[in-house]
PDB file of C-alpha atoms in Angstrom:
ATOM      1  CA  MET F   1     -25.942 -54.372  46.352  1.00  0.00           C
ATOM      2  CA  SER F   2     -29.469 -54.628  44.983  1.00  0.00           C
ATOM      3  CA  GLY F   3     -32.133 -55.143  47.643  1.00  0.00           C
ATOM      4  CA  PRO F   4     -35.479 -53.913  48.954  1.00  0.00           C
ATOM      5  CA  GLN F   5     -33.914 -50.811  50.520  1.00  0.00           C
ATOM      6  CA  SER F   6     -31.233 -50.292  47.892  1.00  0.00           C
ATOM      7  CA  SER F   7     -30.897 -47.136  45.832  1.00  0.00           C
ATOM      8  CA  LEU F   8     -29.051 -49.053  43.117  1.00  0.00           C
ATOM      9  CA  LEU F   9     -29.842 -51.916  40.795  1.00  0.00           C
ATOM     10  CA  VAL F  10     -26.622 -53.780  39.997  1.00  0.00           C
ATOM     11  CA  THR F  11     -26.803 -56.485  37.345  1.00  0.00           C
ATOM     12  CA  CYS F  12     -24.473 -58.577  35.200  1.00  0.00           C
ATOM     13  CA  PRO F  13     -26.678 -59.615  32.250  1.00  0.00           C
ATOM     14  CA  LYS F  14     -26.121 -63.158  30.971  1.00  0.00           C
ATOM     15  CA  ALA F  15     -25.814 -61.853  27.423  1.00  0.00           C
ATOM     16  CA  HIS F  16     -23.010 -59.537  28.580  1.00  0.00           C
ATOM     17  CA  PRO F  17     -21.056 -61.725  31.040  1.00  0.00           C
ATOM     18  CA  HIS F  18     -18.178 -59.316  31.687  1.00  0.00           C
ATOM     19  CA  VAL F  19     -20.245 -56.121  31.900  1.00  0.00           C
ATOM     20  CA  MET F  20     -21.791 -54.724  35.068  1.00  0.00           C
ATOM     21  CA  VAL F  21     -24.794 -52.411  34.745  1.00  0.00           C
ATOM     22  CA  VAL F  22     -25.258 -49.987  37.640  1.00  0.00           C
ATOM     23  CA  THR F  23     -28.669 -48.302  37.594  1.00  0.00           C
ATOM     24  CA  LEU F  24     -29.609 -45.408  39.871  1.00  0.00           C
ATOM     25  CA  ASP F  25     -32.981 -46.622  41.101  1.00  0.00           C
ATOM     26  CA  ARG F  26     -34.840 -43.864  42.946  1.00  0.00           C
ATOM     27  CA  PRO F  27     -37.401 -42.845  40.326  1.00  0.00           C
ATOM     28  CA  PRO F  28     -38.706 -40.591  39.046  1.00  0.00           C
ATOM     29  CA  ALA F  29     -35.688 -38.261  39.477  1.00  0.00           C
ATOM     30  CA  ASN F  30     -33.089 -40.661  40.962  1.00  0.00           C
ATOM     31  CA  PRO F  31     -31.746 -38.180  43.552  1.00  0.00           C
ATOM     32  CA  LEU F  32     -28.736 -39.306  45.559  1.00  0.00           C
ATOM     33  CA  ASN F  33     -29.072 -39.467  49.327  1.00  0.00           C
ATOM     34  CA  LEU F  34     -26.178 -40.444  51.586  1.00  0.00           C
ATOM     35  CA  ALA F  35     -27.132 -44.108  51.362  1.00  0.00           C
ATOM     36  CA  ALA F  36     -26.995 -43.977  47.559  1.00  0.00           C
ATOM     37  CA  PHE F  37     -23.582 -42.297  47.586  1.00  0.00           C
ATOM     38  CA  ARG F  38     -22.292 -44.999  49.930  1.00  0.00           C
ATOM     39  CA  GLU F  39     -23.743 -47.778  47.789  1.00  0.00           C
ATOM     40  CA  LEU F  40     -22.063 -46.370  44.699  1.00  0.00           C
ATOM     41  CA  LYS F  41     -18.718 -46.182  46.489  1.00  0.00           C
ATOM     42  CA  THR F  42     -19.013 -49.744  47.765  1.00  0.00           C
ATOM     43  CA  THR F  43     -19.987 -51.018  44.314  1.00  0.00           C
ATOM     44  CA  PHE F  44     -17.106 -49.352  42.491  1.00  0.00           C
ATOM     45  CA  ASP F  45     -14.548 -50.127  45.207  1.00  0.00           C
ATOM     46  CA  GLY F  46     -15.576 -53.768  44.879  1.00  0.00           C
ATOM     47  CA  LEU F  47     -14.481 -53.837  41.241  1.00  0.00           C
ATOM     48  CA  HIS F  48     -10.861 -54.115  42.369  1.00  0.00           C
ATOM     49  CA  GLU F  49     -11.677 -57.675  43.492  1.00  0.00           C
ATOM     50  CA  ARG F  50     -14.046 -58.524  40.615  1.00  0.00           C
ATOM     51  CA  LYS F  51     -11.719 -59.794  37.913  1.00  0.00           C
ATOM     52  CA  ASP F  52     -14.731 -61.088  35.977  1.00  0.00           C
ATOM     53  CA  ILE F  53     -15.961 -57.530  35.358  1.00  0.00           C
ATOM     54  CA  ARG F  54     -14.237 -55.733  32.480  1.00  0.00           C
ATOM     55  CA  ALA F  55     -16.521 -52.729  31.915  1.00  0.00           C
ATOM     56  CA  VAL F  56     -19.305 -50.876  33.722  1.00  0.00           C
ATOM     57  CA  VAL F  57     -22.325 -49.063  32.321  1.00  0.00           C
ATOM     58  CA  LEU F  58     -23.786 -46.412  34.634  1.00  0.00           C
ATOM     59  CA  THR F  59     -27.381 -45.371  33.938  1.00  0.00           C
ATOM     60  CA  GLY F  60     -30.600 -44.288  35.629  1.00  0.00           C
ATOM     61  CA  ALA F  61     -34.087 -45.738  36.002  1.00  0.00           C
ATOM     62  CA  GLY F  62     -36.802 -44.182  33.869  1.00  0.00           C
ATOM     63  CA  ASP F  63     -36.643 -42.201  30.661  1.00  0.00           C
ATOM     64  CA  ARG F  64     -36.588 -38.544  31.723  1.00  0.00           C
ATOM     65  CA  VAL F  65     -33.922 -38.104  34.410  1.00  0.00           C
ATOM     66  CA  PHE F  66     -30.565 -39.822  34.822  1.00  0.00           C
ATOM     67  CA  CYS F  67     -29.949 -38.148  38.174  1.00  0.00           C
ATOM     68  CA  ALA F  68     -31.354 -34.895  39.543  1.00  0.00           C
ATOM     69  CA  GLY F  69     -28.413 -34.504  41.928  1.00  0.00           C
ATOM     70  CA  ALA F  70     -28.065 -34.803  45.679  1.00  0.00           C
ATOM     71  CA  ASP F  71     -31.288 -35.203  47.645  1.00  0.00           C
ATOM     72  CA  VAL F  72     -32.297 -31.625  48.524  1.00  0.00           C
ATOM     73  CA  LYS F  73     -34.656 -32.790  51.276  1.00  0.00           C
ATOM     74  CA  GLU F  74     -31.730 -34.456  53.008  1.00  0.00           C
ATOM     75  CA  ILE F  75     -29.444 -31.469  52.477  1.00  0.00           C
ATOM     76  CA  ASN F  76     -32.073 -29.170  53.974  1.00  0.00           C
ATOM     77  CA  GLN F  77     -31.704 -30.943  57.331  1.00  0.00           C
ATOM     78  CA  ARG F  78     -28.455 -29.076  57.676  1.00  0.00           C
ATOM     79  CA  THR F  79     -25.959 -28.991  60.481  1.00  0.00           C
ATOM     80  CA  VAL F  80     -22.219 -28.368  60.335  1.00  0.00           C
ATOM     81  CA  GLU F  81     -21.599 -32.005  61.256  1.00  0.00           C
ATOM     82  CA  SER F  82     -23.912 -33.371  58.568  1.00  0.00           C
ATOM     83  CA  SER F  83     -22.398 -31.040  55.982  1.00  0.00           C
ATOM     84  CA  PHE F  84     -18.897 -32.379  56.616  1.00  0.00           C
ATOM     85  CA  GLU F  85     -20.204 -35.951  56.586  1.00  0.00           C
ATOM     86  CA  ARG F  86     -21.848 -35.351  53.225  1.00  0.00           C
ATOM     87  CA  SER F  87     -18.685 -33.807  51.807  1.00  0.00           C
ATOM     88  CA  VAL F  88     -16.562 -36.803  52.761  1.00  0.00           C
ATOM     89  CA  THR F  89     -19.204 -39.234  51.478  1.00  0.00           C
ATOM     90  CA  TYR F  90     -19.683 -37.420  48.173  1.00  0.00           C
ATOM     91  CA  ARG F  91     -15.944 -37.178  47.590  1.00  0.00           C
ATOM     92  CA  GLY F  92     -15.400 -40.858  48.325  1.00  0.00           C
ATOM     93  CA  CYS F  93     -18.140 -41.856  45.887  1.00  0.00           C
ATOM     94  CA  PHE F  94     -16.920 -39.727  43.003  1.00  0.00           C
ATOM     95  CA  ASP F  95     -13.312 -40.769  43.582  1.00  0.00           C
ATOM     96  CA  ALA F  96     -14.279 -44.459  43.493  1.00  0.00           C
ATOM     97  CA  ILE F  97     -15.909 -44.001  40.084  1.00  0.00           C
ATOM     98  CA  TYR F  98     -13.184 -41.745  38.692  1.00  0.00           C
ATOM     99  CA  ARG F  99     -10.524 -44.248  39.784  1.00  0.00           C
ATOM    100  CA  SER F 100     -12.468 -47.339  38.770  1.00  0.00           C
ATOM    101  CA  PRO F 101     -10.135 -50.154  37.692  1.00  0.00           C
ATOM    102  CA  VAL F 102     -12.268 -50.789  34.589  1.00  0.00           C
ATOM    103  CA  PRO F 103     -13.764 -48.409  32.009  1.00  0.00           C
ATOM    104  CA  VAL F 104     -17.049 -46.746  32.961  1.00  0.00           C
ATOM    105  CA  ILE F 105     -19.537 -45.735  30.266  1.00  0.00           C
ATOM    106  CA  GLY F 106     -22.202 -43.190  31.129  1.00  0.00           C
ATOM    107  CA  ALA F 107     -25.544 -44.137  29.558  1.00  0.00           C
ATOM    108  CA  ILE F 108     -27.235 -40.847  30.362  1.00  0.00           C
ATOM    109  CA  ASN F 109     -30.904 -41.599  29.801  1.00  0.00           C
ATOM    110  CA  GLY F 110     -32.144 -38.142  30.839  1.00  0.00           C
ATOM    111  CA  SER F 111     -31.106 -34.976  32.617  1.00  0.00           C
ATOM    112  CA  ALA F 112     -27.919 -35.015  34.706  1.00  0.00           C
ATOM    113  CA  LEU F 113     -27.889 -32.183  37.210  1.00  0.00           C
ATOM    114  CA  GLY F 114     -25.561 -31.298  40.066  1.00  0.00           C
ATOM    115  CA  ALA F 115     -24.172 -34.534  41.456  1.00  0.00           C
ATOM    116  CA  GLY F 116     -25.731 -36.227  38.432  1.00  0.00           C
ATOM    117  CA  MET F 117     -23.487 -34.243  36.118  1.00  0.00           C
ATOM    118  CA  VAL F 118     -20.510 -35.058  38.342  1.00  0.00           C
ATOM    119  CA  LEU F 119     -21.318 -38.762  37.952  1.00  0.00           C
ATOM    120  CA  ALA F 120     -21.321 -38.293  34.178  1.00  0.00           C
ATOM    121  CA  ALA F 121     -18.016 -36.411  34.383  1.00  0.00           C
ATOM    122  CA  CYS F 122     -16.431 -39.300  36.289  1.00  0.00           C
ATOM    123  CA  CYS F 123     -17.227 -41.701  33.431  1.00  0.00           C
ATOM    124  CA  ASP F 124     -14.696 -42.329  30.672  1.00  0.00           C
ATOM    125  CA  PHE F 125     -17.194 -41.174  28.063  1.00  0.00           C
ATOM    126  CA  VAL F 126     -20.885 -40.475  27.780  1.00  0.00           C
ATOM    127  CA  ILE F 127     -23.749 -41.432  25.491  1.00  0.00           C
ATOM    128  CA  ALA F 128     -26.791 -39.241  26.088  1.00  0.00           C
ATOM    129  CA  ALA F 129     -30.476 -39.205  25.278  1.00  0.00           C
ATOM    130  CA  GLU F 130     -31.753 -36.453  23.019  1.00  0.00           C
ATOM    131  CA  ASN F 131     -33.803 -34.975  25.858  1.00  0.00           C
ATOM    132  CA  ALA F 132     -30.942 -34.906  28.379  1.00  0.00           C
ATOM    133  CA  ARG F 133     -29.937 -31.631  29.966  1.00  0.00           C
ATOM    134  CA  PHE F 134     -26.818 -30.962  31.989  1.00  0.00           C
ATOM    135  CA  GLY F 135     -25.943 -28.465  34.666  1.00  0.00           C
ATOM    136  CA  VAL F 136     -24.494 -27.683  38.076  1.00  0.00           C
ATOM    137  CA  PRO F 137     -27.406 -25.606  39.435  1.00  0.00           C
ATOM    138  CA  GLU F 138     -26.572 -25.965  43.137  1.00  0.00           C
ATOM    139  CA  ILE F 139     -26.679 -22.181  43.555  1.00  0.00           C
ATOM    140  CA  ASN F 140     -30.450 -22.469  43.054  1.00  0.00           C
ATOM    141  CA  VAL F 141     -30.898 -24.692  46.122  1.00  0.00           C
ATOM    142  CA  GLY F 142     -28.532 -22.986  48.539  1.00  0.00           C
ATOM    143  CA  THR F 143     -25.365 -24.996  48.133  1.00  0.00           C
ATOM    144  CA  LEU F 144     -22.250 -25.180  45.953  1.00  0.00           C
ATOM    145  CA  GLY F 145     -21.420 -27.889  43.475  1.00  0.00           C
ATOM    146  CA  GLY F 146     -18.766 -30.087  41.930  1.00  0.00           C
ATOM    147  CA  THR F 147     -17.510 -27.557  39.428  1.00  0.00           C
ATOM    148  CA  ARG F 148     -14.020 -29.051  39.132  1.00  0.00           C
ATOM    149  CA  HIS F 149     -15.461 -32.372  38.053  1.00  0.00           C
ATOM    150  CA  ALA F 150     -17.837 -30.577  35.675  1.00  0.00           C
ATOM    151  CA  ALA F 151     -14.881 -28.702  34.177  1.00  0.00           C
ATOM    152  CA  SER F 152     -13.266 -32.042  33.345  1.00  0.00           C
ATOM    153  CA  MET F 153     -16.258 -32.726  31.112  1.00  0.00           C
ATOM    154  CA  VAL F 154     -17.030 -29.333  29.567  1.00  0.00           C
ATOM    155  CA  PRO F 155     -14.905 -26.276  28.767  1.00  0.00           C
ATOM    156  CA  GLU F 156     -14.181 -23.958  31.693  1.00  0.00           C
ATOM    157  CA  ARG F 157     -16.352 -21.103  30.393  1.00  0.00           C
ATOM    158  CA  MET F 158     -19.296 -23.414  29.826  1.00  0.00           C
ATOM    159  CA  MET F 159     -18.956 -24.764  33.365  1.00  0.00           C
ATOM    160  CA  ARG F 160     -18.801 -21.226  34.767  1.00  0.00           C
ATOM    161  CA  TYR F 161     -21.955 -20.269  32.897  1.00  0.00           C
ATOM    162  CA  MET F 162     -23.873 -23.240  34.289  1.00  0.00           C
ATOM    163  CA  ALA F 163     -22.573 -22.810  37.843  1.00  0.00           C
ATOM    164  CA  LEU F 164     -23.007 -19.035  38.090  1.00  0.00           C
ATOM    165  CA  THR F 165     -26.412 -18.806  36.424  1.00  0.00           C
ATOM    166  CA  GLY F 166     -27.912 -22.081  37.610  1.00  0.00           C
ATOM    167  CA  GLU F 167     -29.011 -22.685  34.016  1.00  0.00           C
ATOM    168  CA  THR F 168     -28.822 -26.003  32.198  1.00  0.00           C
ATOM    169  CA  LEU F 169     -27.598 -26.831  28.706  1.00  0.00           C
ATOM    170  CA  GLY F 170     -28.856 -29.445  26.277  1.00  0.00           C
ATOM    171  CA  ALA F 171     -27.087 -32.579  25.146  1.00  0.00           C
ATOM    172  CA  ASP F 172     -26.560 -30.978  21.743  1.00  0.00           C
ATOM    173  CA  ASP F 173     -24.638 -28.098  23.372  1.00  0.00           C
ATOM    174  CA  LEU F 174     -22.271 -30.540  25.060  1.00  0.00           C
ATOM    175  CA  HIS F 175     -21.981 -32.708  21.959  1.00  0.00           C
ATOM    176  CA  ARG F 176     -20.765 -29.723  19.939  1.00  0.00           C
ATOM    177  CA  VAL F 177     -17.777 -29.277  22.250  1.00  0.00           C
ATOM    178  CA  GLY F 178     -16.945 -32.988  22.382  1.00  0.00           C
ATOM    179  CA  SER F 179     -18.209 -33.631  25.919  1.00  0.00           C
ATOM    180  CA  ILE F 180     -20.707 -36.251  24.759  1.00  0.00           C
ATOM    181  CA  LEU F 181     -19.714 -39.066  22.418  1.00  0.00           C
ATOM    182  CA  LYS F 182     -23.158 -39.670  20.917  1.00  0.00           C
ATOM    183  CA  ILE F 183     -26.715 -38.357  21.186  1.00  0.00           C
ATOM    184  CA  LEU F 184     -29.417 -40.955  20.567  1.00  0.00           C
ATOM    185  CA  PRO F 185     -33.137 -41.473  21.102  1.00  0.00           C
ATOM    186  CA  GLY F 186     -33.674 -42.480  24.716  1.00  0.00           C
ATOM    187  CA  THR F 187     -34.469 -46.110  23.949  1.00  0.00           C
ATOM    188  CA  GLU F 188     -31.177 -46.525  22.083  1.00  0.00           C
ATOM    189  CA  VAL F 189     -28.839 -45.135  24.751  1.00  0.00           C
ATOM    190  CA  LEU F 190     -28.425 -48.233  26.928  1.00  0.00           C
ATOM    191  CA  PRO F 191     -28.166 -50.726  24.025  1.00  0.00           C
ATOM    192  CA  GLU F 192     -25.423 -48.619  22.429  1.00  0.00           C
ATOM    193  CA  ALA F 193     -23.561 -48.348  25.727  1.00  0.00           C
ATOM    194  CA  MET F 194     -23.778 -52.123  26.123  1.00  0.00           C
ATOM    195  CA  ARG F 195     -22.493 -52.656  22.589  1.00  0.00           C
ATOM    196  CA  ILE F 196     -19.436 -50.540  23.323  1.00  0.00           C
ATOM    197  CA  ALA F 197     -18.943 -52.194  26.719  1.00  0.00           C
ATOM    198  CA  ASP F 198     -18.971 -55.624  25.075  1.00  0.00           C
ATOM    199  CA  GLY F 199     -16.243 -54.468  22.705  1.00  0.00           C
ATOM    200  CA  ILE F 200     -14.132 -53.284  25.632  1.00  0.00           C
ATOM    201  CA  ALA F 201     -14.748 -56.581  27.443  1.00  0.00           C
ATOM    202  CA  ARG F 202     -13.243 -58.492  24.518  1.00  0.00           C
ATOM    203  CA  LYS F 203      -9.897 -56.728  24.929  1.00  0.00           C
ATOM    204  CA  ALA F 204      -7.025 -58.024  27.071  1.00  0.00           C
ATOM    205  CA  PRO F 205      -8.468 -57.626  30.591  1.00  0.00           C
ATOM    206  CA  THR F 206      -5.304 -57.004  32.599  1.00  0.00           C
ATOM    207  CA  MET F 207      -3.925 -54.623  29.995  1.00  0.00           C
ATOM    208  CA  MET F 208      -7.274 -52.804  29.878  1.00  0.00           C
ATOM    209  CA  ARG F 209      -7.071 -52.196  33.616  1.00  0.00           C
ATOM    210  CA  MET F 210      -3.523 -50.945  33.185  1.00  0.00           C
ATOM    211  CA  MET F 211      -4.601 -48.658  30.350  1.00  0.00           C
ATOM    212  CA  ARG F 212      -7.436 -47.221  32.423  1.00  0.00           C
ATOM    213  CA  GLU F 213      -5.118 -46.567  35.384  1.00  0.00           C
ATOM    214  CA  ALA F 214      -2.424 -45.029  33.188  1.00  0.00           C
ATOM    215  CA  ILE F 215      -4.947 -42.668  31.589  1.00  0.00           C
ATOM    216  CA  THR F 216      -6.350 -41.633  34.966  1.00  0.00           C
ATOM    217  CA  LEU F 217      -2.982 -41.034  36.604  1.00  0.00           C
ATOM    218  CA  SER F 218      -1.348 -39.319  33.626  1.00  0.00           C
ATOM    219  CA  SER F 219      -4.311 -36.961  33.174  1.00  0.00           C
ATOM    220  CA  GLU F 220      -3.206 -35.253  36.387  1.00  0.00           C
ATOM    221  CA  MET F 221       0.383 -34.821  35.176  1.00  0.00           C
ATOM    222  CA  PRO F 222       2.233 -32.578  32.731  1.00  0.00           C
ATOM    223  CA  VAL F 223       2.694 -34.197  29.315  1.00  0.00           C
ATOM    224  CA  TYR F 224       6.344 -35.177  29.852  1.00  0.00           C
ATOM    225  CA  GLU F 225       5.765 -36.918  33.188  1.00  0.00           C
ATOM    226  CA  GLY F 226       2.513 -38.458  31.970  1.00  0.00           C
ATOM    227  CA  TYR F 227       4.152 -40.005  28.923  1.00  0.00           C
ATOM    228  CA  ARG F 228       6.974 -41.421  31.044  1.00  0.00           C
ATOM    229  CA  LEU F 229       4.358 -43.066  33.253  1.00  0.00           C
ATOM    230  CA  GLU F 230       2.655 -44.554  30.190  1.00  0.00           C
ATOM    231  CA  GLN F 231       6.003 -45.918  29.002  1.00  0.00           C
ATOM    232  CA  LEU F 232       6.517 -47.554  32.393  1.00  0.00           C
ATOM    233  CA  PHE F 233       3.114 -49.205  32.171  1.00  0.00           C
ATOM    234  CA  THR F 234       3.881 -50.310  28.598  1.00  0.00           C
ATOM    235  CA  ASN F 235       7.152 -51.938  29.628  1.00  0.00           C
ATOM    236  CA  ILE F 236       5.276 -53.943  32.257  1.00  0.00           C
ATOM    237  CA  ALA F 237       2.400 -54.820  29.925  1.00  0.00           C
ATOM    238  CA  VAL F 238       4.512 -56.249  27.103  1.00  0.00           C
ATOM    239  CA  ALA F 239       5.771 -58.953  29.465  1.00  0.00           C
ATOM    240  CA  LEU F 240       2.242 -60.266  29.997  1.00  0.00           C
ATOM    241  CA  PRO F 241       0.961 -63.343  28.113  1.00  0.00           C
ATOM    242  CA  GLU F 242      -2.012 -61.181  27.091  1.00  0.00           C
ATOM    243  CA  SER F 243       0.300 -58.906  25.141  1.00  0.00           C
ATOM    244  CA  LYS F 244       1.766 -61.798  23.168  1.00  0.00           C
ATOM    245  CA  GLU F 245      -1.699 -63.218  22.461  1.00  0.00           C
ATOM    246  CA  ALA F 246      -2.945 -59.843  21.218  1.00  0.00           C
ATOM    247  CA  SER F 247      -0.028 -59.339  18.835  1.00  0.00           C
ATOM    248  CA  ASP F 248      -0.120 -62.975  17.657  1.00  0.00           C
ATOM    249  CA  ALA F 249      -3.838 -62.694  16.917  1.00  0.00           C
ATOM    250  CA  PHE F 250      -3.310 -59.473  14.989  1.00  0.00           C
ATOM    251  CA  LEU F 251      -0.561 -60.981  12.837  1.00  0.00           C
ATOM    252  CA  GLU F 252      -2.509 -64.202  12.303  1.00  0.00           C
ATOM    253  CA  LYS F 253      -5.695 -62.289  11.430  1.00  0.00           C
ATOM    254  CA  ARG F 254      -7.825 -63.994  14.087  1.00  0.00           C
ATOM    255  CA  ASP F 255      -9.710 -62.974  17.197  1.00  0.00           C
ATOM    256  CA  PRO F 256      -7.573 -63.041  20.353  1.00  0.00           C
ATOM    257  CA  LYS F 257      -8.494 -65.436  23.145  1.00  0.00           C
ATOM    258  CA  PHE F 258      -8.214 -64.173  26.701  1.00  0.00           C
ATOM    259  CA  ASP F 259      -9.140 -66.027  29.892  1.00  0.00           C
TER     260      ASP F 259
END
């Protein structure tokens, strides 16, 4: 996906062979135009065929802004047709990340605004830089935002405040309510995300994909139905060789070995 005209930098570092790093690469603010949304969708859809990838780290180029949101210059060239095209494209991108077959860690290296905050909300969890700010300030630029995604990351009242006022909140505000796992100096965000991704990549790969899917599907269900779905996944998982290797390794006090 990386190339001279690409909005993304996609790498699989040799030191982290089962981890894909997806970097939004339109500095200094990394805004998302339609091409960037499409590239993200293609990248995350492709993970269903990439059995070598066990975790993804999503980050942004630079040290001040993770993603400033959708490209306002592009939005300003508005027609009804282009608005519907954008809606379908945005939705497809966010859905591809939210329903990724492998865990996605948000390494939020700076402010995440509008579509940038939605990207963070689609991740399984987030590590943020101390200077990061979050918000859904679309009302300030004449559009409406992804408030439902934002509300999956922050409490409803906090989301309403950000959406209705156009104001942003700091990483410390989100950390206090459990929306951010860790706040770190900017230079430490990506290394910490990679450390966690490596730990995930050492787990049973097929079972990890099943766990991720079960969590995603059951989150949209009442507790009773969600737990029944998890039990179904568990009954399938325990028949896998990976399951036996994991339990054997635990009992034998050794590291498991997965292909």
